[in-house]
mmCIF file of C-alpha atoms in Angstrom:
data_model
loop_
_atom_site.group_PDB
_atom_site.id
_atom_site.type_symbol
_atom_site.label_atom_id
_atom_site.label_comp_id
_atom_site.label_asym_id
_atom_site.label_seq_id
_atom_site.Cartn_x
_atom_site.Cartn_y
_atom_site.Cartn_z
ATOM 1 C CA MET A 1 18.192 -9.636 -46.501
ATOM 2 C CA ASN A 2 20.754 -11.447 -44.433
ATOM 3 C CA THR A 3 21.776 -8.353 -42.474
ATOM 4 C CA LEU A 4 18.103 -7.544 -41.772
ATOM 5 C CA HIS A 5 17.660 -11.012 -40.347
ATOM 6 C CA LYS A 6 20.819 -10.600 -38.251
ATOM 7 C CA ASP A 7 19.650 -7.196 -36.930
ATOM 8 C CA MET A 8 16.301 -8.673 -35.953
ATOM 9 C CA LYS A 9 18.010 -11.481 -34.068
ATOM 10 C CA THR A 10 20.222 -8.940 -32.264
ATOM 11 C CA SER A 11 17.300 -6.739 -31.235
ATOM 12 C CA LEU A 12 15.295 -9.740 -30.152
ATOM 13 C CA LEU A 13 18.247 -10.949 -28.018
ATOM 14 C CA ILE A 14 18.643 -7.525 -26.423
ATOM 15 C CA THR A 15 14.879 -7.291 -25.734
ATOM 16 C CA LEU A 16 14.753 -10.755 -24.142
ATOM 17 C CA SER A 17 17.885 -10.046 -22.072
ATOM 18 C CA LEU A 18 16.460 -6.746 -20.727
ATOM 19 C CA THR A 19 13.053 -8.384 -20.031
ATOM 20 C CA THR A 20 14.715 -11.189 -18.161
ATOM 21 C CA ALA A 21 16.850 -8.791 -16.121
ATOM 22 C CA PHE A 22 13.904 -6.592 -15.223
ATOM 23 C CA ALA A 23 11.761 -9.613 -14.301
ATOM 24 C CA PHE A 24 14.522 -10.893 -12.019
ATOM 25 C CA ILE A 25 14.909 -7.521 -10.301
ATOM 26 C CA GLY A 26 11.131 -7.042 -10.015
ATOM 27 C CA THR A 27 10.666 -10.559 -8.537
ATOM 28 C CA TYR A 28 13.515 -9.953 -6.071
ATOM 29 C CA PHE A 29 11.898 -6.777 -4.750
ATOM 30 C CA LEU A 30 8.411 -8.347 -4.821
ATOM 31 C CA HIS A 31 9.702 -11.103 -2.478
ATOM 32 C CA LEU A 32 11.680 -8.616 -0.380
ATOM 33 C CA THR A 33 8.582 -6.443 0.093
ATOM 34 C CA ALA A 34 6.253 -9.443 0.746
ATOM 35 C CA ASP A 35 8.652 -10.926 3.355
ATOM 36 C CA ASN A 36 8.917 -7.577 5.172
ATOM 37 C CA ILE A 37 5.460 -6.099 4.556
ATOM 38 C CA ASP A 38 5.083 -5.002 8.221
ATOM 39 C CA GLN A 39 8.187 -2.812 7.976
ATOM 40 C CA PHE A 40 7.081 -1.225 4.686
ATOM 41 C CA LEU A 41 3.560 -0.651 6.053
ATOM 42 C CA SER A 42 4.914 0.986 9.219
ATOM 43 C CA VAL A 43 7.032 3.367 7.188
ATOM 44 C CA GLY A 44 4.061 4.255 5.007
ATOM 45 C CA LEU A 45 1.704 4.624 7.960
ATOM 46 C CA VAL A 46 3.878 7.024 9.946
ATOM 47 C CA VAL A 47 4.845 9.081 6.937
ATOM 48 C CA PHE A 48 1.296 9.504 5.687
ATOM 49 C CA ALA A 49 -0.146 10.060 9.171
ATOM 50 C CA ASP A 50 2.478 12.759 9.801
ATOM 51 C CA GLY A 51 1.707 14.186 6.365
ATOM 52 C CA PHE A 52 -2.054 14.196 7.040
ATOM 53 C CA PHE A 53 -1.741 16.027 10.357
ATOM 54 C CA GLY A 54 1.033 18.305 9.035
ATOM 55 C CA ILE A 55 -1.062 19.346 6.060
ATOM 56 C CA TRP A 56 -4.093 19.883 8.273
ATOM 57 C CA ALA A 57 -2.004 22.025 10.641
ATOM 58 C CA GLY A 58 -0.503 23.912 7.679
ATOM 59 C CA VAL A 59 -3.991 24.644 6.231
ATOM 60 C CA LYS A 60 -5.082 26.070 9.566
ATOM 61 C CA ARG A 61 -1.893 28.136 9.916
ATOM 62 C CA GLU A 62 -1.023 29.420 6.443
ATOM 63 C CA GLY A 63 -3.301 27.722 3.927
ATOM 64 C CA PHE A 64 -2.631 24.727 1.653
ATOM 65 C CA GLN A 65 0.786 24.594 0.050
ATOM 66 C CA THR A 66 1.289 22.059 -2.726
ATOM 67 C CA ARG A 67 5.047 21.760 -2.337
ATOM 68 C CA LYS A 68 4.650 20.896 1.353
ATOM 69 C CA ALA A 69 2.026 18.278 0.499
ATOM 70 C CA LEU A 70 4.234 16.821 -2.220
ATOM 71 C CA SER A 71 7.123 16.542 0.245
ATOM 72 C CA VAL A 72 5.141 13.755 1.946
ATOM 73 C CA LEU A 73 5.514 11.664 -1.192
ATOM 74 C CA LYS A 74 9.199 12.522 -1.484
ATOM 75 C CA THR A 75 9.702 11.498 2.157
ATOM 76 C CA PHE A 76 7.775 8.224 1.618
ATOM 77 C CA GLY A 77 9.752 7.432 -1.513
ATOM 78 C CA PHE A 78 13.072 8.120 0.088
ATOM 79 C CA TRP A 79 12.394 6.001 3.215
ATOM 80 C CA THR A 80 10.900 3.160 1.188
ATOM 81 C CA ILE A 81 14.001 3.013 -0.985
ATOM 82 C CA MET A 82 16.189 3.211 2.104
ATOM 83 C CA LEU A 83 14.296 0.331 3.772
ATOM 84 C CA ALA A 84 14.580 -1.748 0.627
ATOM 85 C CA ALA A 85 18.324 -1.057 0.392
ATOM 86 C CA ILE A 86 18.814 -1.873 4.098
ATOM 87 C CA LEU A 87 16.826 -5.101 3.898
ATOM 88 C CA SER A 88 18.747 -6.092 0.806
ATOM 89 C CA ILE A 89 22.048 -5.584 2.594
ATOM 90 C CA GLU A 90 20.770 -7.550 5.597
ATOM 91 C CA LYS A 91 19.705 -10.399 3.280
ATOM 92 C CA GLY A 92 22.994 -10.426 1.397
ATOM 93 C CA PHE A 93 25.481 -10.123 4.231
ATOM 94 C CA THR A 94 25.433 -12.167 7.398
ATOM 95 C CA GLY A 95 25.863 -10.217 10.629
ATOM 96 C CA THR A 96 24.012 -7.131 9.439
ATOM 97 C CA ALA A 97 20.561 -7.922 10.830
ATOM 98 C CA TRP A 98 20.856 -4.943 13.132
ATOM 99 C CA LEU A 99 20.836 -2.365 10.341
ATOM 100 C CA SER A 100 17.089 -1.939 9.937
ATOM 101 C CA GLU A 101 16.587 -1.512 13.683
ATOM 102 C CA THR A 102 19.477 0.927 13.981
ATOM 103 C CA ILE A 103 18.526 3.106 11.043
ATOM 104 C CA MET A 104 14.741 2.825 10.793
ATOM 105 C CA ALA A 105 13.765 2.829 14.503
ATOM 106 C CA PRO A 106 15.009 6.411 15.160
ATOM 107 C CA PHE A 107 13.236 7.633 12.001
ATOM 108 C CA LEU A 108 9.986 6.014 13.127
ATOM 109 C CA VAL A 109 10.282 7.527 16.645
ATOM 110 C CA PHE A 110 10.859 11.022 15.238
ATOM 111 C CA GLN A 111 7.951 10.593 12.894
ATOM 112 C CA LEU A 112 5.702 9.540 15.844
ATOM 113 C CA ILE A 113 6.789 12.627 17.730
ATOM 114 C CA SER A 114 6.048 14.764 14.689
ATOM 115 C CA ILE A 115 2.606 13.182 14.410
ATOM 116 C CA LEU A 116 1.931 14.061 18.061
ATOM 117 C CA LYS A 117 3.106 17.651 17.563
ATOM 118 C CA ASN A 118 1.033 18.144 14.382
ATOM 119 C CA ALA A 119 -2.033 16.491 15.956
ATOM 120 C CA SER A 120 -1.781 18.862 18.932
ATOM 121 C CA MET A 121 -1.468 21.860 16.630
ATOM 122 C CA VAL A 122 -4.835 21.027 15.010
ATOM 123 C CA GLY A 123 -6.450 20.247 18.371
ATOM 124 C CA VAL A 124 -6.822 16.449 18.024
ATOM 125 C CA VAL A 125 -4.479 15.839 20.968
ATOM 126 C CA LYS A 126 -4.344 18.220 23.941
ATOM 127 C CA ASN A 127 -1.107 20.094 24.367
ATOM 128 C CA GLU A 128 -0.832 18.913 27.950
ATOM 129 C CA LEU A 129 -0.803 15.312 26.836
ATOM 130 C CA VAL A 130 1.924 15.977 24.298
ATOM 131 C CA THR A 131 3.986 17.832 26.942
ATOM 132 C CA GLN A 132 3.510 14.940 29.338
ATOM 133 C CA ILE A 133 4.583 12.374 26.711
ATOM 134 C CA LEU A 134 7.620 14.400 25.711
ATOM 135 C CA ASP A 135 8.611 14.848 29.368
ATOM 136 C CA LYS A 136 8.446 11.073 29.844
ATOM 137 C CA LEU A 137 10.830 10.593 26.843
ATOM 138 C CA ASP A 138 13.498 12.748 28.565
ATOM 139 C CA ASN A 139 13.147 11.765 32.239
ATOM 140 C CA HIS A 140 16.877 12.388 32.865
ATOM 141 C CA LYS A 141 16.339 16.118 32.143
ATOM 142 C CA GLY A 142 13.709 16.512 34.941
ATOM 143 C CA ASN A 143 10.206 17.917 34.617
ATOM 144 C CA ARG A 144 9.503 21.071 32.698
ATOM 145 C CA ASP A 145 8.166 24.005 34.662
ATOM 146 C CA VAL A 146 5.113 25.060 32.657
ATOM 147 C CA THR A 147 4.311 28.101 34.826
ATOM 148 C CA GLU A 148 7.101 30.201 33.343
#
């Protein structure tokens, strides 16, 4: 009887400890997400917009492929975790406020370019407009000769 009582106390202590730890971690990420909701929303918006146009273009080209559609969720999950890790580092260490801009900005720019390309492949955006935008991104290379 005494060992049963001791085992129950031990399991209760372990359960309460794990619950407390998970509540702390969950609350930390809740506040991190709420304080930086714009960054998380921008990652989600560009990933899902690119996925939408990419799937649409893929359906027109080769038919729907489940694995390509699921890669949108994998990309979203990866970049959401990356953003959370980056913001956590920025919050924990002074002098690292540049991390999110340095790592996330190029990703967002490439996603925007991919959105433009996929949208032009389905006919939502004219190819001439995409070419014009891409040429303005690389002014130092000169204009592209489209008559070739």
